[in-house]
PDB file of C-alpha atoms and ligand atoms in Angstrom:
ATOM      1  CA  MET A 190      38.614 -24.272  12.954  1.00  0.00           C
ATOM      2  CA  ARG A 191      36.169 -21.167  14.247  1.00  0.00           C
ATOM      3  CA  PRO A 192      32.719 -22.727  15.357  1.00  0.00           C
ATOM      4  CA  LEU A 193      29.697 -21.360  14.046  1.00  0.00           C
ATOM      5  CA  ALA A 194      27.922 -18.875  16.198  1.00  0.00           C
ATOM      6  CA  GLU A 195      25.992 -20.006  19.281  1.00  0.00           C
ATOM      7  CA  HIS A 196      22.639 -19.028  17.299  1.00  0.00           C
ATOM      8  CA  HIS A 197      21.951 -20.003  13.825  1.00  0.00           C
ATOM      9  CA  CYS A 198      19.168 -20.377  11.412  1.00  0.00           C
ATOM     10  CA  ALA A 199      17.914 -23.910  11.362  1.00  0.00           C
ATOM     11  CA  VAL A 200      17.855 -23.819   7.685  1.00  0.00           C
ATOM     12  CA  CYS A 201      20.943 -22.118   6.539  1.00  0.00           C
ATOM     13  CA  SER A 202      23.123 -21.902   9.524  1.00  0.00           C
ATOM     14  CA  GLN A 203      23.630 -17.971   9.343  1.00  0.00           C
ATOM     15  CA  SER A 204      24.241 -16.687  12.769  1.00  0.00           C
ATOM     16  CA  LEU A 205      21.490 -14.929  14.412  1.00  0.00           C
ATOM     17  CA  ASP A 206      21.762 -12.510  17.245  1.00  0.00           C
ATOM     18  CA  ALA A 207      19.110 -14.616  19.627  1.00  0.00           C
ATOM     19  CA  PRO A 208      17.789 -17.978  19.269  1.00  0.00           C
ATOM     20  CA  ASP A 209      14.272 -16.707  18.016  1.00  0.00           C
ATOM     21  CA  ALA A 210      15.493 -14.118  15.714  1.00  0.00           C
ATOM     22  CA  THR A 211      14.508 -14.222  11.942  1.00  0.00           C
ATOM     23  CA  CYS A 212      16.907 -14.955   9.314  1.00  0.00           C
ATOM     24  CA  ARG A 213      17.442 -12.256   6.870  1.00  0.00           C
ATOM     25  CA  ASN A 214      17.941 -14.569   4.148  1.00  0.00           C
ATOM     26  CA  LYS A 215      14.847 -14.627   2.005  1.00  0.00           C
ATOM     27  CA  ILE A 216      14.608 -18.345   0.953  1.00  0.00           C
ATOM     28  CA  CYS A 217      14.611 -19.407   4.659  1.00  0.00           C
ATOM     29  CA  ARG A 218      11.326 -17.655   5.426  1.00  0.00           C
ATOM     30  CA  TRP A 219       9.702 -19.453   2.628  1.00  0.00           C
ATOM     31  CA  SER A 220       7.395 -22.281   3.418  1.00  0.00           C
ATOM     32  CA  PRO A 221       8.926 -25.838   3.529  1.00  0.00           C
ATOM     33  CA  GLU A 222       6.883 -26.884   0.629  1.00  0.00           C
ATOM     34  CA  ARG A 223       8.204 -24.137  -1.533  1.00  0.00           C
ATOM     35  CA  ARG A 224      11.581 -24.556  -0.887  1.00  0.00           C
ATOM     36  CA  CYS A 225      13.373 -27.222  -2.625  1.00  0.00           C
ATOM     37  CA  PHE A 226      15.921 -28.147   0.092  1.00  0.00           C
ATOM     38  CA  THR A 227      15.575 -28.830   3.832  1.00  0.00           C
ATOM     39  CA  ARG A 228      18.276 -27.180   5.334  1.00  0.00           C
ATOM     40  CA  VAL A 229      22.146 -26.531   4.703  1.00  0.00           C
ATOM     41  CA  ASP A 230      24.959 -27.160   7.139  1.00  0.00           C
ATOM     42  CA  ALA A 231      28.262 -25.278   6.724  1.00  0.00           C
ATOM     43  CA  LEU A 232      31.582 -26.383   8.069  1.00  0.00           C
ATOM     44  CA  ALA A 233      32.508 -22.609   8.855  1.00  0.00           C
ATOM     45  CA  LEU A 234      31.473 -19.406   8.544  1.00  0.00           C
ATOM     46  CA  PHE A 235      33.220 -17.546   5.598  1.00  0.00           C
ATOM     47  CA  ALA A 236      36.187 -16.256   7.846  1.00  0.00           C
ATOM     48  CA  HIS A 237      39.478 -17.015   8.671  1.00  0.00           C
ATOM     49  CA  PRO A 238      40.933 -19.833   8.306  1.00  0.00           C
ATOM     50  CA  LEU A 239      38.730 -20.707   5.288  1.00  0.00           C
ATOM     51  CA  GLU A 240      38.269 -17.825   3.206  1.00  0.00           C
ATOM     52  CA  GLN A 241      41.887 -17.724   1.786  1.00  0.00           C
ATOM     53  CA  PRO A 242      42.347 -21.169   1.089  1.00  0.00           C
ATOM     54  CA  ILE A 243      38.926 -21.709  -0.837  1.00  0.00           C
ATOM     55  CA  LYS A 244      39.884 -18.407  -3.105  1.00  0.00           C
ATOM     56  CA  ARG A 245      43.199 -19.976  -3.931  1.00  0.00           C
ATOM     57  CA  PHE A 246      41.880 -23.182  -4.564  1.00  0.00           C
ATOM     58  CA  LYS A 247      38.874 -22.200  -6.537  1.00  0.00           C
ATOM     59  CA  TYR A 248      40.553 -19.252  -8.550  1.00  0.00           C
ATOM     60  CA  ASP A 249      44.086 -19.847  -8.372  1.00  0.00           C
ATOM     61  CA  GLY A 250      43.892 -23.781  -8.982  1.00  0.00           C
ATOM     62  CA  ARG A 251      45.863 -24.502  -5.933  1.00  0.00           C
ATOM     63  CA  LYS A 252      44.773 -28.274  -6.185  1.00  0.00           C
ATOM     64  CA  GLY A 253      46.276 -29.641  -2.867  1.00  0.00           C
ATOM     65  CA  TRP A 254      43.631 -27.579  -0.866  1.00  0.00           C
ATOM     66  CA  SER A 255      41.071 -30.218  -1.915  1.00  0.00           C
ATOM     67  CA  LYS A 256      42.463 -32.938  -0.028  1.00  0.00           C
ATOM     68  CA  VAL A 257      42.314 -30.850   3.153  1.00  0.00           C
ATOM     69  CA  PHE A 258      38.439 -29.891   2.156  1.00  0.00           C
ATOM     70  CA  GLY A 259      37.565 -33.549   1.058  1.00  0.00           C
ATOM     71  CA  ARG A 260      39.075 -34.417   4.632  1.00  0.00           C
ATOM     72  CA  LEU A 261      37.001 -31.867   6.184  1.00  0.00           C
ATOM     73  CA  ILE A 262      33.546 -33.085   4.598  1.00  0.00           C
ATOM     74  CA  VAL A 263      34.197 -36.733   5.552  1.00  0.00           C
ATOM     75  CA  GLY A 264      35.235 -35.396   9.047  1.00  0.00           C
ATOM     76  CA  TRP A 265      31.698 -33.644   9.069  1.00  0.00           C
ATOM     77  CA  LEU A 266      29.996 -36.686   8.161  1.00  0.00           C
ATOM     78  CA  GLU A 267      31.414 -38.672  10.752  1.00  0.00           C
ATOM     79  CA  GLU A 268      30.911 -36.262  13.487  1.00  0.00           C
ATOM     80  CA  HIS A 269      27.228 -35.929  12.318  1.00  0.00           C
ATOM     81  CA  ARG A 270      26.445 -39.420  11.834  1.00  0.00           C
ATOM     82  CA  ARG A 271      23.044 -39.740  12.965  1.00  0.00           C
ATOM     83  CA  GLN A 272      21.999 -36.557  11.290  1.00  0.00           C
ATOM     84  CA  VAL A 273      22.930 -38.001   8.157  1.00  0.00           C
ATOM     85  CA  ALA A 274      22.058 -41.692   8.789  1.00  0.00           C
ATOM     86  CA  ASP A 275      18.845 -41.316   6.294  1.00  0.00           C
ATOM     87  CA  ILE A 276      21.337 -39.583   3.300  1.00  0.00           C
ATOM     88  CA  ASP A 277      21.394 -42.326   0.534  1.00  0.00           C
ATOM     89  CA  LEU A 278      23.363 -40.252  -2.221  1.00  0.00           C
ATOM     90  CA  ILE A 279      26.162 -37.621  -1.729  1.00  0.00           C
ATOM     91  CA  ILE A 280      27.007 -35.595  -4.494  1.00  0.00           C
ATOM     92  CA  GLY A 281      28.742 -32.224  -5.635  1.00  0.00           C
ATOM     93  CA  ASN A 282      27.118 -29.157  -7.368  1.00  0.00           C
ATOM     94  CA  PRO A 283      28.437 -29.733 -10.818  1.00  0.00           C
ATOM     95  CA  THR A 284      30.728 -27.259 -12.458  1.00  0.00           C
ATOM     96  CA  ALA A 285      31.047 -26.862 -16.027  1.00  0.00           C
ATOM     97  CA  PRO A 286      33.806 -29.003 -17.915  1.00  0.00           C
ATOM     98  CA  ASP A 287      35.737 -26.246 -19.320  1.00  0.00           C
ATOM     99  CA  ARG A 288      35.780 -24.344 -15.795  1.00  0.00           C
ATOM    100  CA  VAL A 289      39.184 -22.529 -15.461  1.00  0.00           C
ATOM    101  CA  PRO A 290      41.544 -23.017 -13.262  1.00  0.00           C
ATOM    102  CA  LEU A 291      39.517 -26.243 -12.317  1.00  0.00           C
ATOM    103  CA  GLN A 292      36.495 -28.003 -11.855  1.00  0.00           C
ATOM    104  CA  HIS A 293      36.622 -27.127  -7.954  1.00  0.00           C
ATOM    105  CA  ILE A 294      33.775 -29.107  -6.644  1.00  0.00           C
ATOM    106  CA  GLU A 295      34.355 -32.099  -8.626  1.00  0.00           C
ATOM    107  CA  THR A 296      38.066 -32.122  -7.235  1.00  0.00           C
ATOM    108  CA  ILE A 297      36.895 -31.790  -3.962  1.00  0.00           C
ATOM    109  CA  MET A 298      34.202 -34.555  -4.580  1.00  0.00           C
ATOM    110  CA  GLU A 299      36.927 -36.739  -5.803  1.00  0.00           C
ATOM    111  CA  SER A 300      39.174 -36.256  -2.710  1.00  0.00           C
ATOM    112  CA  ALA A 301      36.064 -36.853  -0.430  1.00  0.00           C
ATOM    113  CA  TYR A 302      35.552 -40.120  -1.933  1.00  0.00           C
ATOM    114  CA  THR A 303      39.136 -41.048  -1.711  1.00  0.00           C
ATOM    115  CA  GLU A 304      39.487 -40.090   1.817  1.00  0.00           C
ATOM    116  CA  ASP A 305      36.142 -42.163   2.461  1.00  0.00           C
ATOM    117  CA  THR A 306      38.647 -45.224   2.945  1.00  0.00           C
ATOM    118  CA  LEU A 307      36.040 -47.634   4.389  1.00  0.00           C
ATOM    119  CA  ASP A 308      33.405 -46.784   2.090  1.00  0.00           C
ATOM    120  CA  GLN A 309      31.322 -45.547   4.887  1.00  0.00           C
ATOM    121  CA  TRP A 310      29.539 -42.822   3.076  1.00  0.00           C
ATOM    122  CA  PRO A 311      27.261 -42.678  -0.209  1.00  0.00           C
ATOM    123  CA  ILE A 312      29.498 -40.384  -2.104  1.00  0.00           C
ATOM    124  CA  ALA A 313      28.964 -40.829  -5.486  1.00  0.00           C
ATOM    125  CA  ASP A 314      31.964 -42.647  -7.858  1.00  0.00           C
ATOM    126  CA  PRO A 315      33.536 -39.799  -9.549  1.00  0.00           C
ATOM    127  CA  ASP A 316      34.003 -42.397 -12.382  1.00  0.00           C
ATOM    128  CA  SER A 317      30.366 -42.779 -12.462  1.00  0.00           C
ATOM    129  CA  PRO A 318      28.798 -39.065 -12.031  1.00  0.00           C
ATOM    130  CA  VAL A 319      24.994 -38.582 -11.125  1.00  0.00           C
ATOM    131  CA  LEU A 320      24.777 -35.134 -12.131  1.00  0.00           C
ATOM    132  CA  THR A 321      27.152 -32.995 -14.460  1.00  0.00           C
ATOM    133  CA  LYS A 322      26.991 -29.646 -16.163  1.00  0.00           C
ATOM    134  CA  LYS A 323      27.051 -29.361 -19.774  1.00  0.00           C
ATOM    135  CA  TYR A 324      28.203 -25.908 -20.346  1.00  0.00           C
ATOM    136  CA  GLU A 325      29.272 -22.957 -18.253  1.00  0.00           C
ATOM    137  CA  THR A 326      26.340 -20.121 -17.483  1.00  0.00           C
ATOM    138  CA  LYS A 327      26.680 -16.754 -16.318  1.00  0.00           C
ATOM    139  CA  LYS A 328      27.217 -15.770 -12.804  1.00  0.00           C
ATOM    140  CA  SER A 329      25.168 -13.451 -10.885  1.00  0.00           C
ATOM    141  CA  ALA A 330      27.160 -10.017 -10.353  1.00  0.00           C
ATOM    142  CA  SER A 331      28.852 -10.466  -6.563  1.00  0.00           C
ATOM    143  CA  GLY A 332      28.253  -7.931  -3.552  1.00  0.00           C
ATOM    144  CA  GLY A 333      25.385  -6.099  -4.363  1.00  0.00           C
ATOM    145  CA  ALA A 334      23.485  -8.549  -6.828  1.00  0.00           C
ATOM    146  CA  GLN A 335      19.792  -8.372  -6.302  1.00  0.00           C
ATOM    147  CA  TRP A 336      18.024 -11.635  -5.406  1.00  0.00           C
ATOM    148  CA  ALA A 337      16.139 -11.662  -8.791  1.00  0.00           C
ATOM    149  CA  ASP A 338      19.463 -11.894 -10.548  1.00  0.00           C
ATOM    150  CA  LYS A 339      20.710 -14.423  -8.150  1.00  0.00           C
ATOM    151  CA  LEU A 340      17.542 -16.692  -8.585  1.00  0.00           C
ATOM    152  CA  GLN A 341      17.972 -16.072 -12.376  1.00  0.00           C
ATOM    153  CA  ALA A 342      21.542 -17.215 -12.567  1.00  0.00           C
ATOM    154  CA  ALA A 343      20.689 -20.280 -10.211  1.00  0.00           C
ATOM    155  CA  GLU A 344      18.078 -21.066 -12.698  1.00  0.00           C
ATOM    156  CA  GLU A 345      20.302 -20.957 -15.840  1.00  0.00           C
ATOM    157  CA  HIS A 346      22.822 -23.025 -13.695  1.00  0.00           C
ATOM    158  CA  ALA A 347      20.309 -25.794 -12.663  1.00  0.00           C
ATOM    159  CA  LYS A 348      18.831 -25.911 -16.417  1.00  0.00           C
ATOM    160  CA  ALA A 349      22.636 -26.679 -17.600  1.00  0.00           C
ATOM    161  CA  LEU A 350      22.691 -29.838 -15.664  1.00  0.00           C
ATOM    162  CA  ARG A 351      22.256 -33.416 -16.887  1.00  0.00           C
ATOM    163  CA  PHE A 352      21.278 -36.417 -15.224  1.00  0.00           C
ATOM    164  CA  HIS A 353      23.147 -39.754 -15.638  1.00  0.00           C
ATOM    165  CA  ARG A 354      21.617 -41.917 -13.019  1.00  0.00           C
ATOM    166  CA  SER A 355      18.312 -42.092 -11.611  1.00  0.00           C
ATOM    167  CA  VAL A 356      18.054 -40.231  -8.254  1.00  0.00           C
ATOM    168  CA  GLU A 357      14.333 -41.462  -7.509  1.00  0.00           C
ATOM    169  CA  GLY A 358      13.603 -42.094  -4.052  1.00  0.00           C
ATOM    170  CA  LYS A 359      16.802 -41.089  -2.659  1.00  0.00           C
ATOM    171  CA  ARG A 360      17.654 -38.289   0.154  1.00  0.00           C
ATOM    172  CA  ILE A 361      20.256 -36.375  -1.263  1.00  0.00           C
ATOM    173  CA  LEU A 362      23.110 -34.469   0.323  1.00  0.00           C
ATOM    174  CA  LEU A 363      24.176 -32.045  -1.954  1.00  0.00           C
ATOM    175  CA  ILE A 364      27.678 -30.559  -1.497  1.00  0.00           C
ATOM    176  CA  ASP A 365      29.072 -26.901  -2.541  1.00  0.00           C
ATOM    177  CA  ASP A 366      31.745 -24.717  -1.616  1.00  0.00           C
ATOM    178  CA  VAL A 367      29.841 -21.647  -0.318  1.00  0.00           C
ATOM    179  CA  PHE A 368      26.269 -20.842   0.495  1.00  0.00           C
ATOM    180  CA  THR A 369      25.190 -17.056   0.223  1.00  0.00           C
ATOM    181  CA  THR A 370      21.257 -17.069  -0.541  1.00  0.00           C
ATOM    182  CA  GLY A 371      20.463 -20.673  -1.024  1.00  0.00           C
ATOM    183  CA  ALA A 372      19.455 -19.545  -4.650  1.00  0.00           C
ATOM    184  CA  THR A 373      21.414 -22.469  -6.201  1.00  0.00           C
ATOM    185  CA  PHE A 374      20.267 -25.070  -3.943  1.00  0.00           C
ATOM    186  CA  HIS A 375      16.705 -24.273  -4.382  1.00  0.00           C
ATOM    187  CA  THR A 376      16.791 -24.565  -8.099  1.00  0.00           C
ATOM    188  CA  VAL A 377      19.075 -27.557  -8.120  1.00  0.00           C
ATOM    189  CA  GLY A 378      17.148 -29.167  -5.392  1.00  0.00           C
ATOM    190  CA  LYS A 379      13.788 -28.306  -7.638  1.00  0.00           C
ATOM    191  CA  ARG A 380      15.291 -30.713 -10.731  1.00  0.00           C
ATOM    192  CA  LEU A 381      16.536 -33.400  -8.470  1.00  0.00           C
ATOM    193  CA  ILE A 382      13.252 -33.220  -6.793  1.00  0.00           C
ATOM    194  CA  ALA A 383      10.710 -32.426  -9.345  1.00  0.00           C
ATOM    195  CA  GLU A 384      12.309 -34.043 -12.534  1.00  0.00           C
ATOM    196  CA  GLY A 385      14.540 -36.801 -10.656  1.00  0.00           C
ATOM    197  CA  LYS A 386      11.846 -37.574  -8.123  1.00  0.00           C
ATOM    198  CA  ALA A 387      14.377 -37.372  -5.192  1.00  0.00           C
ATOM    199  CA  THR A 388      12.709 -37.598  -1.596  1.00  0.00           C
ATOM    200  CA  GLU A 389      14.873 -34.706  -0.136  1.00  0.00           C
ATOM    201  CA  VAL A 390      17.605 -32.571  -0.751  1.00  0.00           C
ATOM    202  CA  ARG A 391      19.973 -31.281   2.018  1.00  0.00           C
ATOM    203  CA  GLY A 392      23.007 -29.100   1.571  1.00  0.00           C
ATOM    204  CA  LEU A 393      26.419 -28.972   3.078  1.00  0.00           C
ATOM    205  CA  VAL A 394      29.010 -26.316   2.248  1.00  0.00           C
ATOM    206  CA  LEU A 395      32.491 -25.396   3.316  1.00  0.00           C
ATOM    207  CA  ALA A 396      31.527 -22.163   4.501  1.00  0.00           C
ATOM    208  CA  ARG A 397      28.761 -20.001   4.893  1.00  0.00           C
ATOM    209  CA  VAL A 398      29.262 -16.264   3.401  1.00  0.00           C
ATOM    210  CA  PRO A 399      27.567 -14.016   6.340  1.00  0.00           C
ATOM    211  CA  PHE A 400      24.366 -12.315   4.719  1.00  0.00           C
ATOM    212  CA  GLY A 401      25.164  -8.979   3.138  1.00  0.00           C
ATOM    213  CA  SER A 402      29.215  -9.432   2.905  1.00  0.00           C
TER     214      SER A 402
HETATM  215 ZN1   ZN B 512      18.789 -18.531   7.108  1.00  0.00          ZN
END
């Protein structure tokens, strides 16, 4: 797999031209007190070879890819063992029950849970979810969507989530397929921290979409 660029943002993994360059992503420049997630790591930049598989899986329902993604996630956890040693709970960013063609994040998390055969990681049991999404919410327009639109869509998404179990005092690793602006990690993180009283929310995504693409 193509590695991340040599220099990348400490918050969002966006590649940077120089180690001291400022990330163009607005949310990374927020103070740590304001931003409701600490950092988000990415398995890869949204570039060959992950772009097509993610799209085929997410939009065409090629379910077989979920096994690969689940394996990649568990592989990443193993490679970053020290970095995630303090994580208490690993959950996916929920999708709506009627999502077509499939609830892609739940499917990936189920694969990751199955892949973790030695039960080494605190991946939430798919049969006993921590967080679910009650109904579908509108997506922000892709591409040229303004930050305000993205934040609004992310807020509506977070509002549609329902807690099934306590997350109080937990350090959570929230998994999603792609990261663009971080608005979703912020709004979901806000509910987990403000309402759920989680201690910290960190993120892991399959791919980081280069800003502006
Ligand atoms: Zn950044």
